[in-house]
PDB file of C-alpha atoms in Angstrom:
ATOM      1  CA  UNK A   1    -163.502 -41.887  16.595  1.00 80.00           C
ATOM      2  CA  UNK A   2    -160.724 -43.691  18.807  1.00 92.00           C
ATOM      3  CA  UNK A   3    -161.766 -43.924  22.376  1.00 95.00           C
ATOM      4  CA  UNK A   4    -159.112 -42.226  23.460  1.00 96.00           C
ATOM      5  CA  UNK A   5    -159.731 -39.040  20.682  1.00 96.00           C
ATOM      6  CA  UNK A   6    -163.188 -38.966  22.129  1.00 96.00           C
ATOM      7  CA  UNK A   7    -163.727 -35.030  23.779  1.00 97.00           C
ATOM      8  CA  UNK A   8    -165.548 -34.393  27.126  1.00 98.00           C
ATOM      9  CA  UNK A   9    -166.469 -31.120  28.639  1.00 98.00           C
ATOM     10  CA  UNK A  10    -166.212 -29.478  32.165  1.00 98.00           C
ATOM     11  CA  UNK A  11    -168.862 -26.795  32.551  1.00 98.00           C
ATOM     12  CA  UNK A  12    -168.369 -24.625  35.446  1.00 97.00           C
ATOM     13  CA  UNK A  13    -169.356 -20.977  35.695  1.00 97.00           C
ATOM     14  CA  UNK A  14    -166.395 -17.922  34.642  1.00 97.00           C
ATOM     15  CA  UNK A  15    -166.114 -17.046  38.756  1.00 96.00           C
ATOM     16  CA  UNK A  16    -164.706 -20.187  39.392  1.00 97.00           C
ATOM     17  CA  UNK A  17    -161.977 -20.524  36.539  1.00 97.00           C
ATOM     18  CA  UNK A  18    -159.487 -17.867  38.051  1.00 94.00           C
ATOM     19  CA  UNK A  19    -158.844 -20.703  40.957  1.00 95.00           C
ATOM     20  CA  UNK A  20    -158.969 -23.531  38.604  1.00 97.00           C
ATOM     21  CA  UNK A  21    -156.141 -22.223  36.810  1.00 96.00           C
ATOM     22  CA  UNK A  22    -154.130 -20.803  40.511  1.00 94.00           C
ATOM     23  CA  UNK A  23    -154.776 -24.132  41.487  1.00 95.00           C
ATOM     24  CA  UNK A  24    -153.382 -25.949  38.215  1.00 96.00           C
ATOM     25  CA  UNK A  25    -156.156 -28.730  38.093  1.00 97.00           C
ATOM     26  CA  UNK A  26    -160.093 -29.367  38.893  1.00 98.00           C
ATOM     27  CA  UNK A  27    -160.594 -30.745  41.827  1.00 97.00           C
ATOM     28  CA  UNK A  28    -163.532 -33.004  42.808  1.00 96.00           C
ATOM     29  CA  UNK A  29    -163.706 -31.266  46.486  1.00 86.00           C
ATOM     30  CA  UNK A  30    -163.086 -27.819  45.470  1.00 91.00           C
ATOM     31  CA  UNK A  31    -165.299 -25.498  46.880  1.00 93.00           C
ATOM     32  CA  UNK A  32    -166.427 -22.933  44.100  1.00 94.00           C
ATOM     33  CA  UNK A  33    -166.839 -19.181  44.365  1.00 95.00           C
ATOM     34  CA  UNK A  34    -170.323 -19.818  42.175  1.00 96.00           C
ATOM     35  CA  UNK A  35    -171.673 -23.053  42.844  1.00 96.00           C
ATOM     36  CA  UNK A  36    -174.406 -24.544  40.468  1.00 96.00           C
ATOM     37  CA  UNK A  37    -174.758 -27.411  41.761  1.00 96.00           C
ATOM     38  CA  UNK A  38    -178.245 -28.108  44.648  1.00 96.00           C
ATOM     39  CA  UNK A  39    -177.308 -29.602  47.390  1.00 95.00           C
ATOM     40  CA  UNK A  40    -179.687 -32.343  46.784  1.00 95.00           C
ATOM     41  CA  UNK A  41    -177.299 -32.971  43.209  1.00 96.00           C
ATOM     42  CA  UNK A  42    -174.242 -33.150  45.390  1.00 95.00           C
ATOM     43  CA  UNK A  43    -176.090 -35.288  48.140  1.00 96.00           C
ATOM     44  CA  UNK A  44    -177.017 -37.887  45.405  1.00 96.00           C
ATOM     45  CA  UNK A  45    -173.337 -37.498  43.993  1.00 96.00           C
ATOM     46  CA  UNK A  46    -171.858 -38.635  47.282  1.00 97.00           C
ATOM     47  CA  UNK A  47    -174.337 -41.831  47.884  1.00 96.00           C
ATOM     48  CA  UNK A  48    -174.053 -42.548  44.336  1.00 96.00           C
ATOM     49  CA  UNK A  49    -171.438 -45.205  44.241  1.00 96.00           C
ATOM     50  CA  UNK A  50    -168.809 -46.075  41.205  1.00 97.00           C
ATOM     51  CA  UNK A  51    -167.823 -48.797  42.989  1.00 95.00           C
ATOM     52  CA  UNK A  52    -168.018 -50.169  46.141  1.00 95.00           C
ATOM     53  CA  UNK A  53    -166.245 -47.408  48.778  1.00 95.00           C
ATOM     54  CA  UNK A  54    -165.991 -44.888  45.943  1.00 97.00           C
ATOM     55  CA  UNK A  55    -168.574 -42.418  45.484  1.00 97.00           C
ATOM     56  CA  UNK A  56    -169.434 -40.046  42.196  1.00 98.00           C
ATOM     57  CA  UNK A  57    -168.537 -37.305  44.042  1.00 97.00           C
ATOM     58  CA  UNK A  58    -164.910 -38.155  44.502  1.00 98.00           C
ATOM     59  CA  UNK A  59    -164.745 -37.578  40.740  1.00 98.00           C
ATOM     60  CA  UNK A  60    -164.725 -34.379  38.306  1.00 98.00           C
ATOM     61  CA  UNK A  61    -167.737 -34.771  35.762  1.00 98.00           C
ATOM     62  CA  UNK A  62    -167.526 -33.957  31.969  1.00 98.00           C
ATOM     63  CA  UNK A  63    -170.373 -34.472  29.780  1.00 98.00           C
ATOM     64  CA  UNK A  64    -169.524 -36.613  26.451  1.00 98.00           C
ATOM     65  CA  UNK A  65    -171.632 -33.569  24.375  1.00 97.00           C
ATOM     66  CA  UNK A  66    -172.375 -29.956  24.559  1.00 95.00           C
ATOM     67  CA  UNK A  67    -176.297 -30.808  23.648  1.00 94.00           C
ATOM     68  CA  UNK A  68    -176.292 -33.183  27.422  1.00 96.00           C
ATOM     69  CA  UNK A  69    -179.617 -32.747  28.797  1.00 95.00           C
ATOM     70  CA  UNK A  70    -178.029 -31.634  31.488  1.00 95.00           C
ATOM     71  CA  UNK A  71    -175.903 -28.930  30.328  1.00 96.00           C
ATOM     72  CA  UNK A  72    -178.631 -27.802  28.235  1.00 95.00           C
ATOM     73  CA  UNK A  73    -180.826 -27.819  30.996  1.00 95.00           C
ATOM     74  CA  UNK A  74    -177.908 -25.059  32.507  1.00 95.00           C
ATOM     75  CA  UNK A  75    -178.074 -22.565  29.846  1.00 95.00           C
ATOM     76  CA  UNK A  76    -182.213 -22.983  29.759  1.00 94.00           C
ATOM     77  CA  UNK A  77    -182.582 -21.556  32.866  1.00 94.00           C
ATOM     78  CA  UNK A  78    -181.399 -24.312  35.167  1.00 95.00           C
ATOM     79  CA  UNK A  79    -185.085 -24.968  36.603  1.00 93.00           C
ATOM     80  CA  UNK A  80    -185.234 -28.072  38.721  1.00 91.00           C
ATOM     81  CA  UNK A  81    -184.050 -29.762  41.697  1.00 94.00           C
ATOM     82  CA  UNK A  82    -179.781 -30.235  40.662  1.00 95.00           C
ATOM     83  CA  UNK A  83    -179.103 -26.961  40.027  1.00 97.00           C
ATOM     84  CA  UNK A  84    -179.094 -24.429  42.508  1.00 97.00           C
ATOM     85  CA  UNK A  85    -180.060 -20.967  43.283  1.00 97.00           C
ATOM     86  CA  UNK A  86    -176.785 -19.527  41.589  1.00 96.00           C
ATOM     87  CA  UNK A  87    -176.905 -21.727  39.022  1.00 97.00           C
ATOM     88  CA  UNK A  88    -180.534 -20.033  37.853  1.00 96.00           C
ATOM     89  CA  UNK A  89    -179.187 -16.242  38.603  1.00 96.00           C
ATOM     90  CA  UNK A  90    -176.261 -16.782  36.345  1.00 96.00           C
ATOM     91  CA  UNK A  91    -176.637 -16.135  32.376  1.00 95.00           C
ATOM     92  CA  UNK A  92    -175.758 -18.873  29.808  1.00 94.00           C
ATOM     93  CA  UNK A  93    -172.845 -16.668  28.731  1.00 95.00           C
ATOM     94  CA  UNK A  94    -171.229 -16.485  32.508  1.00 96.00           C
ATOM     95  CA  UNK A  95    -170.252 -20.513  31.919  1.00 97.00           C
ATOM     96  CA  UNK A  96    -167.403 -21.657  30.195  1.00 98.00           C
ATOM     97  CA  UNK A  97    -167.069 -25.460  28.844  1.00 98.00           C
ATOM     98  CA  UNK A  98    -163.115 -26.846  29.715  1.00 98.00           C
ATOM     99  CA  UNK A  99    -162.695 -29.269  26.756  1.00 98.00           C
ATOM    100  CA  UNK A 100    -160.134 -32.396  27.336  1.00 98.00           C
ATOM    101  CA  UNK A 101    -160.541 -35.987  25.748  1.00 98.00           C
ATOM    102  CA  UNK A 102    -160.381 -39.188  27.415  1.00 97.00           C
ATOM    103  CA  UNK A 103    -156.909 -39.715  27.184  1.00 97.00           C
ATOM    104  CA  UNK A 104    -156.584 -35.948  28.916  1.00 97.00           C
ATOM    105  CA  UNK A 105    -158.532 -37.661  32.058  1.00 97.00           C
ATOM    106  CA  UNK A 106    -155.587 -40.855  32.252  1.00 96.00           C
ATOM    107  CA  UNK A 107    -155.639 -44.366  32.510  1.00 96.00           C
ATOM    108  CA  UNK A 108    -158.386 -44.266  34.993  1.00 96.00           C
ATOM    109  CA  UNK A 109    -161.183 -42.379  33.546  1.00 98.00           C
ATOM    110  CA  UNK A 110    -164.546 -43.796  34.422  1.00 98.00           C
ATOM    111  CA  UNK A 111    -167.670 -43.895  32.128  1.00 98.00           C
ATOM    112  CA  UNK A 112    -170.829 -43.930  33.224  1.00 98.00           C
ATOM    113  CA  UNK A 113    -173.788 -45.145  31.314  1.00 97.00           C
ATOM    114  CA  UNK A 114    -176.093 -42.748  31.963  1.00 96.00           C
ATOM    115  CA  UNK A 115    -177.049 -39.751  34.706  1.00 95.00           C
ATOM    116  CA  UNK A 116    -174.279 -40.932  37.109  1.00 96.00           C
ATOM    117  CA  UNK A 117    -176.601 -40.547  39.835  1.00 95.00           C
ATOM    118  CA  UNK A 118    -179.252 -42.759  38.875  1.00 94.00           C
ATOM    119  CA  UNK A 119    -179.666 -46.166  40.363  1.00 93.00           C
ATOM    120  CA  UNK A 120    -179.762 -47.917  36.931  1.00 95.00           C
ATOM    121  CA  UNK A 121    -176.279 -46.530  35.523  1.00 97.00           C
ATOM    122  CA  UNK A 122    -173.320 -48.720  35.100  1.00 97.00           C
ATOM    123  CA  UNK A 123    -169.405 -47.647  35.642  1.00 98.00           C
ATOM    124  CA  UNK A 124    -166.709 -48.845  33.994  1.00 98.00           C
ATOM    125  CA  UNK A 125    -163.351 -47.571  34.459  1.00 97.00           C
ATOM    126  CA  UNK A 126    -160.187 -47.747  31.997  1.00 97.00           C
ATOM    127  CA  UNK A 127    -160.127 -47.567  27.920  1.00 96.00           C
ATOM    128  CA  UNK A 128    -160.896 -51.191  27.626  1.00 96.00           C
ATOM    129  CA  UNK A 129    -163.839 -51.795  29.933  1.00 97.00           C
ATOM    130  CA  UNK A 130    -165.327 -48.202  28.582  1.00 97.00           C
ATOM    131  CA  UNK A 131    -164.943 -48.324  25.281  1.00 97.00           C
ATOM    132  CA  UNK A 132    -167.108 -51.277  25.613  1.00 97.00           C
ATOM    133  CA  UNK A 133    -169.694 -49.123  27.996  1.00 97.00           C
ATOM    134  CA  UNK A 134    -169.553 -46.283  25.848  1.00 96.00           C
ATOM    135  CA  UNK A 135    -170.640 -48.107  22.515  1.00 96.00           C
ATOM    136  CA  UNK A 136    -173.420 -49.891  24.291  1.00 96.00           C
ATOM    137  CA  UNK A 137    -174.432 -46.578  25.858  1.00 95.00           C
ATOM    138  CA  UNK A 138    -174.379 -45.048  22.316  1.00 95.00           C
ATOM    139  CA  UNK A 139    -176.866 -48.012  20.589  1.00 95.00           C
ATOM    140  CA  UNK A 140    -179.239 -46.597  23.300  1.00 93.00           C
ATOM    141  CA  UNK A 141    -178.390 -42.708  23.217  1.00 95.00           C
ATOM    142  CA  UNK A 142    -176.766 -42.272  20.006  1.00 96.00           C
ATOM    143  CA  UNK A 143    -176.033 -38.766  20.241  1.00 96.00           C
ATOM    144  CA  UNK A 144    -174.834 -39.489  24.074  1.00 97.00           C
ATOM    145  CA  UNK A 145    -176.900 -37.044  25.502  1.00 97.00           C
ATOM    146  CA  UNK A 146    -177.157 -39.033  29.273  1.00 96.00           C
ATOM    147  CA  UNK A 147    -173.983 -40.259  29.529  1.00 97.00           C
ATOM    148  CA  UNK A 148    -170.799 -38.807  31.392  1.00 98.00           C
ATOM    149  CA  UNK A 149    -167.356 -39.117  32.177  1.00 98.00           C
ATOM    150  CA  UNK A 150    -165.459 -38.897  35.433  1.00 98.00           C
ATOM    151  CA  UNK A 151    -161.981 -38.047  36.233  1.00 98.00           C
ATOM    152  CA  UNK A 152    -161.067 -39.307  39.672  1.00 97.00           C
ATOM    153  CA  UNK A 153    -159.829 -37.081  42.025  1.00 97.00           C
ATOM    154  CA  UNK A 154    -158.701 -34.079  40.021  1.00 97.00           C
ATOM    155  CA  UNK A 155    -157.598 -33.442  36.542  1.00 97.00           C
ATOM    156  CA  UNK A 156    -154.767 -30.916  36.002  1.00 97.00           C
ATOM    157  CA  UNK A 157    -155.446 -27.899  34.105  1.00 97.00           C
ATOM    158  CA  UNK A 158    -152.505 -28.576  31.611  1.00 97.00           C
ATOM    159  CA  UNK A 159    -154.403 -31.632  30.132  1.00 98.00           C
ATOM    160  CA  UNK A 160    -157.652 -28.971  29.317  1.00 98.00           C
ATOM    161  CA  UNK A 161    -156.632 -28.428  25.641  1.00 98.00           C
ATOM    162  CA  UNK A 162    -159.566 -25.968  25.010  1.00 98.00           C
ATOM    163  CA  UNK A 163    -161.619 -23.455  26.759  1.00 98.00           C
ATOM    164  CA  UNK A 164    -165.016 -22.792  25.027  1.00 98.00           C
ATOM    165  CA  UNK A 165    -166.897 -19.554  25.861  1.00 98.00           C
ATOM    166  CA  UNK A 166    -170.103 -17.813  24.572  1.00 97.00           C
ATOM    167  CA  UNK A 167    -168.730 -14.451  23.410  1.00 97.00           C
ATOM    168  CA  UNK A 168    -165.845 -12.113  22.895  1.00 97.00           C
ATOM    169  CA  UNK A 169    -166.014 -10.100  26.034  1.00 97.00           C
ATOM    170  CA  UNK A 170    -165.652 -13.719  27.863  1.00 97.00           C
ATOM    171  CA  UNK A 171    -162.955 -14.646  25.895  1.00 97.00           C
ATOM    172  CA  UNK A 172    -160.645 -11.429  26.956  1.00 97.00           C
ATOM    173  CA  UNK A 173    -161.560 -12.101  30.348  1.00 97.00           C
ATOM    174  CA  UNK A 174    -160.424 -15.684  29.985  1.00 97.00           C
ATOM    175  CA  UNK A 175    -157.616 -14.683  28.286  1.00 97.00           C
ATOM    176  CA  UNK A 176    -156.365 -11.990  31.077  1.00 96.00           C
ATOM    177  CA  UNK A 177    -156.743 -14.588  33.236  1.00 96.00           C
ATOM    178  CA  UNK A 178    -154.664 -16.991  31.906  1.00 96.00           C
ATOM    179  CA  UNK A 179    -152.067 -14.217  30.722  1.00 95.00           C
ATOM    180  CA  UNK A 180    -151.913 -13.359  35.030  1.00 93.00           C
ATOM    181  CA  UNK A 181    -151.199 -16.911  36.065  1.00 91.00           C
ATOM    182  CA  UNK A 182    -148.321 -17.211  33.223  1.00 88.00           C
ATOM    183  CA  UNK A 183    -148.620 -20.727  32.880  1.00 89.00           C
ATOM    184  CA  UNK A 184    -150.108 -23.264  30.374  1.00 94.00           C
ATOM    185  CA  UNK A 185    -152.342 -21.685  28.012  1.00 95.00           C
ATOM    186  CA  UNK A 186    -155.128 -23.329  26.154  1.00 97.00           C
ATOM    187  CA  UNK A 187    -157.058 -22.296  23.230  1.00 97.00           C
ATOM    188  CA  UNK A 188    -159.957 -20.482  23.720  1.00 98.00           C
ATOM    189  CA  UNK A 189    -163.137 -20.699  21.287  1.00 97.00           C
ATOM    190  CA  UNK A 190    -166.123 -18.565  20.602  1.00 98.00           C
ATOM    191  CA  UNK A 191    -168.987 -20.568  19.910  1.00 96.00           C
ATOM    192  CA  UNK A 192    -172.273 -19.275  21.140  1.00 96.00           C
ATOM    193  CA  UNK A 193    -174.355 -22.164  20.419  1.00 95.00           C
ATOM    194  CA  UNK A 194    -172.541 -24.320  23.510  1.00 96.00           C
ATOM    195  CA  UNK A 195    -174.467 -21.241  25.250  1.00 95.00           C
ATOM    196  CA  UNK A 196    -177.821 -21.716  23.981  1.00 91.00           C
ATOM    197  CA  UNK A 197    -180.470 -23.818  24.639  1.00 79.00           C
ATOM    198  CA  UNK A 198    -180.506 -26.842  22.642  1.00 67.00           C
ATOM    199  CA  UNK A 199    -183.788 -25.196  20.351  1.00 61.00           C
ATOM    200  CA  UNK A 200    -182.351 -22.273  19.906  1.00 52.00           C
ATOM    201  CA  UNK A 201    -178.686 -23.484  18.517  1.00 46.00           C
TER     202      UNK A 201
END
């Protein structure tokens, strides 16, 4: 698959999709309605460093598969110290997965070798320099399940081409949503086993 075909996927929890789309992008500072993330994942996020001066945390994070270990971790229960409180109330079917491809993040998209957050990852930023990154990472990890992506900054909402969600009852509430803001629309999926823990798909 061309680098630039390759799809990446934004999970963040329904609640927090009706500003998403007000807002017309994701936003690496946004503050959520529902956040899953611990505040010892977003403390690690900020020290962690892309490069020098720039930290993870100034970026929006997609996962390269919907089997990551962390994303499966999500719909498992989120136990553990980087999700939070929320994050483990919540069911698998109150997340949705935004869907955009490398070329949706731009010219500057950033791929990171592993858990961005651990000290032994490697960055690279642009097609060239991750295409490169992103075939080593998949002789180690071939079905990518580590690695992630990172949009610096933001990523506006028009480049998500599809929203993924668990079940119909999510997908008319996605729907409404996007019928109220009038704006761009992208397709929405049902596909429950994004939703289910990676034994159970």
């Amino acid at each position: 698959m061309p680098f630039a075909a390759q799809r990446v996927y934004h999970v963040t929890h329904v609640r927090n999709l009706e500003m998403i789309i007000l807002d017309g992008e994701i936003r690496a500072g946004a503050t959520p309605e529902i956040d899953i993330s611990s505040a010892h994942t977003r403390e690690l996020r900020t020290l962690a460093a892309v490069r020098p001066g720039v930290s993870v945390a100034e970026h929006v994070p997609f996962y390269l598969t919907p089997n990551a270990t962390r994303w499966n971790e999500l719909r498992s229960g989120a136990e553990g110290v980087f999700w939070s409180d929320a994050a483990r109330e919540a069911r698998p079917s109150d997340f949705v997965a935004l869907v955009t491809t490398m070329a949706g993040i731009g010219p500057d998209v950033v791929v990171a070798d592993g858990d961005a957050v651990s000290p032994v990852t490697r960055f690279a930023t642009g097609a060239e320099d991750g295409r490169t990154l992103l075939r080593r990472a998949r002789a180690a990890d071939p079905d990518l399940l580590e690695a992630e992506v990172l949009a610096p900054g933001s990523i506006p909402f028009s480049a998500v081409a599809l929203i993924g969600v668990s079940n119909d009852k999510i997908r008319a509430r996605v729907k409404d949503l996007l019928a109220e803001a009038d704006g761009h629309t992208p397709r929405i999926a049902v596909y429950p086993p994004w939703f289910l823990p990676a034994d159970q798909d």
